[in-house]
PDB file of C-alpha atoms in Angstrom:
ATOM      1  CA  UNK A 166      38.614 -73.434   8.260  1.00  0.00           C
ATOM      2  CA  UNK A 167      37.470 -69.820   7.421  1.00  0.00           C
ATOM      3  CA  UNK A 168      39.325 -66.637   8.350  1.00  0.00           C
ATOM      4  CA  UNK A 169      37.131 -64.110  10.035  1.00  0.00           C
ATOM      5  CA  UNK A 170      38.034 -60.372   9.435  1.00  0.00           C
ATOM      6  CA  UNK A 171      38.182 -57.767  12.327  1.00  0.00           C
ATOM      7  CA  UNK A 172      36.634 -54.608  11.658  1.00  0.00           C
ATOM      8  CA  UNK A 173      38.957 -51.726  12.388  1.00  0.00           C
ATOM      9  CA  UNK A 174      38.279 -48.191  13.518  1.00  0.00           C
ATOM     10  CA  UNK A 175      38.327 -47.020   9.999  1.00  0.00           C
ATOM     11  CA  UNK A 176      34.667 -48.300   9.317  1.00  0.00           C
ATOM     12  CA  UNK A 177      33.798 -45.241  11.184  1.00  0.00           C
ATOM     13  CA  UNK A 178      35.548 -43.016   8.666  1.00  0.00           C
ATOM     14  CA  UNK A 179      33.666 -44.724   5.782  1.00  0.00           C
ATOM     15  CA  UNK A 180      30.222 -43.656   7.754  1.00  0.00           C
ATOM     16  CA  UNK A 181      31.663 -40.181   7.954  1.00  0.00           C
ATOM     17  CA  UNK A 182      32.307 -40.262   3.982  1.00  0.00           C
ATOM     18  CA  UNK A 183      29.114 -41.478   3.292  1.00  0.00           C
ATOM     19  CA  UNK A 184      27.485 -38.670   5.722  1.00  0.00           C
ATOM     20  CA  UNK A 185      29.740 -35.961   4.070  1.00  0.00           C
ATOM     21  CA  UNK A 186      28.727 -37.175   0.581  1.00  0.00           C
ATOM     22  CA  UNK A 187      25.062 -36.966   1.329  1.00  0.00           C
ATOM     23  CA  UNK A 188      25.275 -33.419   3.078  1.00  0.00           C
ATOM     24  CA  UNK A 189      27.392 -32.465   0.098  1.00  0.00           C
ATOM     25  CA  UNK A 190      24.739 -33.665  -2.331  1.00  0.00           C
ATOM     26  CA  UNK A 191      21.899 -32.069  -0.574  1.00  0.00           C
ATOM     27  CA  UNK A 192      23.752 -28.774  -0.479  1.00  0.00           C
ATOM     28  CA  UNK A 193      24.713 -29.044  -4.136  1.00  0.00           C
ATOM     29  CA  UNK A 194      21.319 -29.916  -5.161  1.00  0.00           C
ATOM     30  CA  UNK A 195      19.807 -27.147  -3.181  1.00  0.00           C
ATOM     31  CA  UNK A 196      22.108 -24.617  -4.787  1.00  0.00           C
ATOM     32  CA  UNK A 197      21.658 -26.003  -8.414  1.00  0.00           C
ATOM     33  CA  UNK A 198      17.796 -25.695  -7.798  1.00  0.00           C
ATOM     34  CA  UNK A 199      18.320 -22.099  -6.711  1.00  0.00           C
ATOM     35  CA  UNK A 200      20.276 -21.208  -9.671  1.00  0.00           C
ATOM     36  CA  UNK A 201      17.813 -22.669 -11.996  1.00  0.00           C
ATOM     37  CA  UNK A 202      14.414 -21.383 -10.477  1.00  0.00           C
ATOM     38  CA  UNK A 203      16.040 -17.968  -9.494  1.00  0.00           C
ATOM     39  CA  UNK A 204      17.272 -14.814 -11.782  1.00  0.00           C
ATOM     40  CA  UNK A 205      19.755 -16.538 -14.354  1.00  0.00           C
ATOM     41  CA  UNK A 206      22.060 -13.219 -14.203  1.00  0.00           C
ATOM     42  CA  UNK A 207      24.535 -12.877 -11.612  1.00  0.00           C
ATOM     43  CA  UNK A 208      26.670  -9.416 -11.532  1.00  0.00           C
ATOM     44  CA  UNK A 209      29.899  -8.691  -9.869  1.00  0.00           C
ATOM     45  CA  UNK A 210      31.532  -5.134  -9.679  1.00  0.00           C
ATOM     46  CA  UNK A 211      35.335  -5.394  -9.323  1.00  0.00           C
ATOM     47  CA  UNK A 212      37.983  -2.660  -9.817  1.00  0.00           C
ATOM     48  CA  UNK A 213      35.265  -0.575 -11.766  1.00  0.00           C
ATOM     49  CA  UNK A 214      34.458  -3.258 -14.112  1.00  0.00           C
ATOM     50  CA  UNK A 215      31.201  -4.802 -14.453  1.00  0.00           C
ATOM     51  CA  UNK A 216      31.417  -8.767 -14.909  1.00  0.00           C
ATOM     52  CA  UNK A 217      28.017 -10.579 -16.001  1.00  0.00           C
ATOM     53  CA  UNK A 218      27.297 -14.384 -15.622  1.00  0.00           C
ATOM     54  CA  UNK A 219      24.478 -16.533 -16.852  1.00  0.00           C
ATOM     55  CA  UNK A 220      24.153 -19.400 -13.997  1.00  0.00           C
ATOM     56  CA  UNK A 221      21.595 -21.639 -15.382  1.00  0.00           C
ATOM     57  CA  UNK A 222      24.134 -24.129 -16.985  1.00  0.00           C
ATOM     58  CA  UNK A 223      25.899 -23.980 -13.637  1.00  0.00           C
ATOM     59  CA  UNK A 224      22.711 -24.637 -11.575  1.00  0.00           C
ATOM     60  CA  UNK A 225      22.100 -27.799 -13.796  1.00  0.00           C
ATOM     61  CA  UNK A 226      25.711 -29.069 -13.522  1.00  0.00           C
ATOM     62  CA  UNK A 227      25.263 -28.741  -9.462  1.00  0.00           C
ATOM     63  CA  UNK A 228      21.714 -30.295  -9.513  1.00  0.00           C
ATOM     64  CA  UNK A 229      23.034 -33.310 -11.481  1.00  0.00           C
ATOM     65  CA  UNK A 230      26.187 -33.548  -9.428  1.00  0.00           C
ATOM     66  CA  UNK A 231      24.370 -33.215  -6.156  1.00  0.00           C
ATOM     67  CA  UNK A 232      21.753 -35.883  -6.827  1.00  0.00           C
ATOM     68  CA  UNK A 233      24.695 -38.160  -7.775  1.00  0.00           C
ATOM     69  CA  UNK A 234      26.601 -37.329  -4.510  1.00  0.00           C
ATOM     70  CA  UNK A 235      23.478 -37.957  -2.543  1.00  0.00           C
ATOM     71  CA  UNK A 236      22.864 -41.467  -4.247  1.00  0.00           C
ATOM     72  CA  UNK A 237      26.520 -42.496  -3.589  1.00  0.00           C
ATOM     73  CA  UNK A 238      26.434 -41.490  -0.180  1.00  0.00           C
ATOM     74  CA  UNK A 239      23.580 -43.497   0.541  1.00  0.00           C
ATOM     75  CA  UNK A 240      24.912 -46.503  -1.090  1.00  0.00           C
ATOM     76  CA  UNK A 241      28.348 -46.220   0.492  1.00  0.00           C
ATOM     77  CA  UNK A 242      26.735 -46.469   3.838  1.00  0.00           C
ATOM     78  CA  UNK A 243      25.011 -49.760   2.801  1.00  0.00           C
ATOM     79  CA  UNK A 244      28.265 -51.243   1.838  1.00  0.00           C
ATOM     80  CA  UNK A 245      27.751 -51.376  -2.133  1.00  0.00           C
ATOM     81  CA  UNK A 246      31.043 -51.961  -3.986  1.00  0.00           C
ATOM     82  CA  UNK A 247      30.121 -49.563  -6.906  1.00  0.00           C
ATOM     83  CA  UNK A 248      29.651 -46.792  -4.460  1.00  0.00           C
ATOM     84  CA  UNK A 249      33.179 -46.901  -3.102  1.00  0.00           C
ATOM     85  CA  UNK A 250      34.561 -46.816  -6.554  1.00  0.00           C
ATOM     86  CA  UNK A 251      32.222 -43.781  -7.712  1.00  0.00           C
ATOM     87  CA  UNK A 252      32.784 -42.201  -4.216  1.00  0.00           C
ATOM     88  CA  UNK A 253      36.514 -42.162  -4.781  1.00  0.00           C
ATOM     89  CA  UNK A 254      36.285 -40.778  -8.109  1.00  0.00           C
ATOM     90  CA  UNK A 255      33.682 -37.847  -6.942  1.00  0.00           C
ATOM     91  CA  UNK A 256      35.795 -37.105  -4.092  1.00  0.00           C
ATOM     92  CA  UNK A 257      39.070 -36.846  -6.281  1.00  0.00           C
ATOM     93  CA  UNK A 258      37.288 -34.555  -8.482  1.00  0.00           C
ATOM     94  CA  UNK A 259      36.571 -32.501  -5.161  1.00  0.00           C
ATOM     95  CA  UNK A 260      40.099 -32.235  -4.456  1.00  0.00           C
ATOM     96  CA  UNK A 261      40.955 -31.082  -7.911  1.00  0.00           C
ATOM     97  CA  UNK A 262      38.304 -28.520  -7.691  1.00  0.00           C
ATOM     98  CA  UNK A 263      39.694 -27.105  -4.346  1.00  0.00           C
ATOM     99  CA  UNK A 264      43.118 -26.861  -5.961  1.00  0.00           C
ATOM    100  CA  UNK A 265      41.606 -24.395  -8.335  1.00  0.00           C
ATOM    101  CA  UNK A 266      40.104 -22.398  -5.196  1.00  0.00           C
ATOM    102  CA  UNK A 267      43.392 -22.446  -3.344  1.00  0.00           C
ATOM    103  CA  UNK A 268      44.436 -18.635  -4.448  1.00  0.00           C
ATOM    104  CA  UNK A 269      40.776 -17.529  -3.443  1.00  0.00           C
ATOM    105  CA  UNK A 270      40.174 -19.622  -0.175  1.00  0.00           C
ATOM    106  CA  UNK A 271      43.677 -20.955   1.025  1.00  0.00           C
ATOM    107  CA  UNK A 272      42.563 -22.228   4.267  1.00  0.00           C
ATOM    108  CA  UNK A 273      39.144 -23.520   3.257  1.00  0.00           C
ATOM    109  CA  UNK A 274      40.702 -25.400   0.238  1.00  0.00           C
ATOM    110  CA  UNK A 275      43.461 -26.925   2.391  1.00  0.00           C
ATOM    111  CA  UNK A 276      41.064 -28.178   4.842  1.00  0.00           C
ATOM    112  CA  UNK A 277      38.534 -29.646   2.225  1.00  0.00           C
ATOM    113  CA  UNK A 278      41.676 -31.507   0.409  1.00  0.00           C
ATOM    114  CA  UNK A 279      42.720 -32.845   3.618  1.00  0.00           C
ATOM    115  CA  UNK A 280      39.301 -34.454   4.336  1.00  0.00           C
ATOM    116  CA  UNK A 281      39.058 -35.667   0.676  1.00  0.00           C
ATOM    117  CA  UNK A 282      42.633 -37.316   1.149  1.00  0.00           C
ATOM    118  CA  UNK A 283      41.300 -39.132   4.464  1.00  0.00           C
ATOM    119  CA  UNK A 284      38.009 -40.184   2.762  1.00  0.00           C
ATOM    120  CA  UNK A 285      39.965 -41.403  -0.318  1.00  0.00           C
ATOM    121  CA  UNK A 286      42.145 -43.448   2.129  1.00  0.00           C
ATOM    122  CA  UNK A 287      39.703 -44.673   4.580  1.00  0.00           C
ATOM    123  CA  UNK A 288      37.493 -46.153   1.485  1.00  0.00           C
ATOM    124  CA  UNK A 289      40.165 -47.570  -0.540  1.00  0.00           C
ATOM    125  CA  UNK A 290      41.926 -49.264   2.358  1.00  0.00           C
ATOM    126  CA  UNK A 291      39.167 -50.316   4.489  1.00  0.00           C
ATOM    127  CA  UNK A 292      36.095 -50.124   2.378  1.00  0.00           C
ATOM    128  CA  UNK A 293      35.419 -53.826   2.436  1.00  0.00           C
ATOM    129  CA  UNK A 294      35.206 -53.852   6.059  1.00  0.00           C
ATOM    130  CA  UNK A 295      32.061 -52.062   5.501  1.00  0.00           C
ATOM    131  CA  UNK A 296      30.577 -54.446   3.448  1.00  0.00           C
ATOM    132  CA  UNK A 297      31.871 -57.282   5.427  1.00  0.00           C
ATOM    133  CA  UNK A 298      29.877 -55.997   8.584  1.00  0.00           C
ATOM    134  CA  UNK A 299      26.544 -55.734   7.037  1.00  0.00           C
TER     135      UNK A 299
END
């Protein structure tokens, strides 16, 4: 006798998580390419002081992270187990990064952290349903 598992509505949230990872990966990769191809120098004038930044290293980091997010999102939509594990790690890093941005952009950070927590819950508690549905 076999037990049949019934998929819940959380499978849709896992699809949402996959699409968020894909879009975030595309945006990060494009930002990285622009930073690598464009000018290497970025400056900000604040309170009469000039701050100079070299963004080529940041561009390479964003390009690699973006491609990783894109691949993980596609694999998550296909139901791969390794993608669920990697997605939880990447989304956790996103939430930690948003904590660092909390003083600068509080509303955006809180929204992203809330979505990250929802995505982590959906993947960790109901990720197997997506694999069973495929």
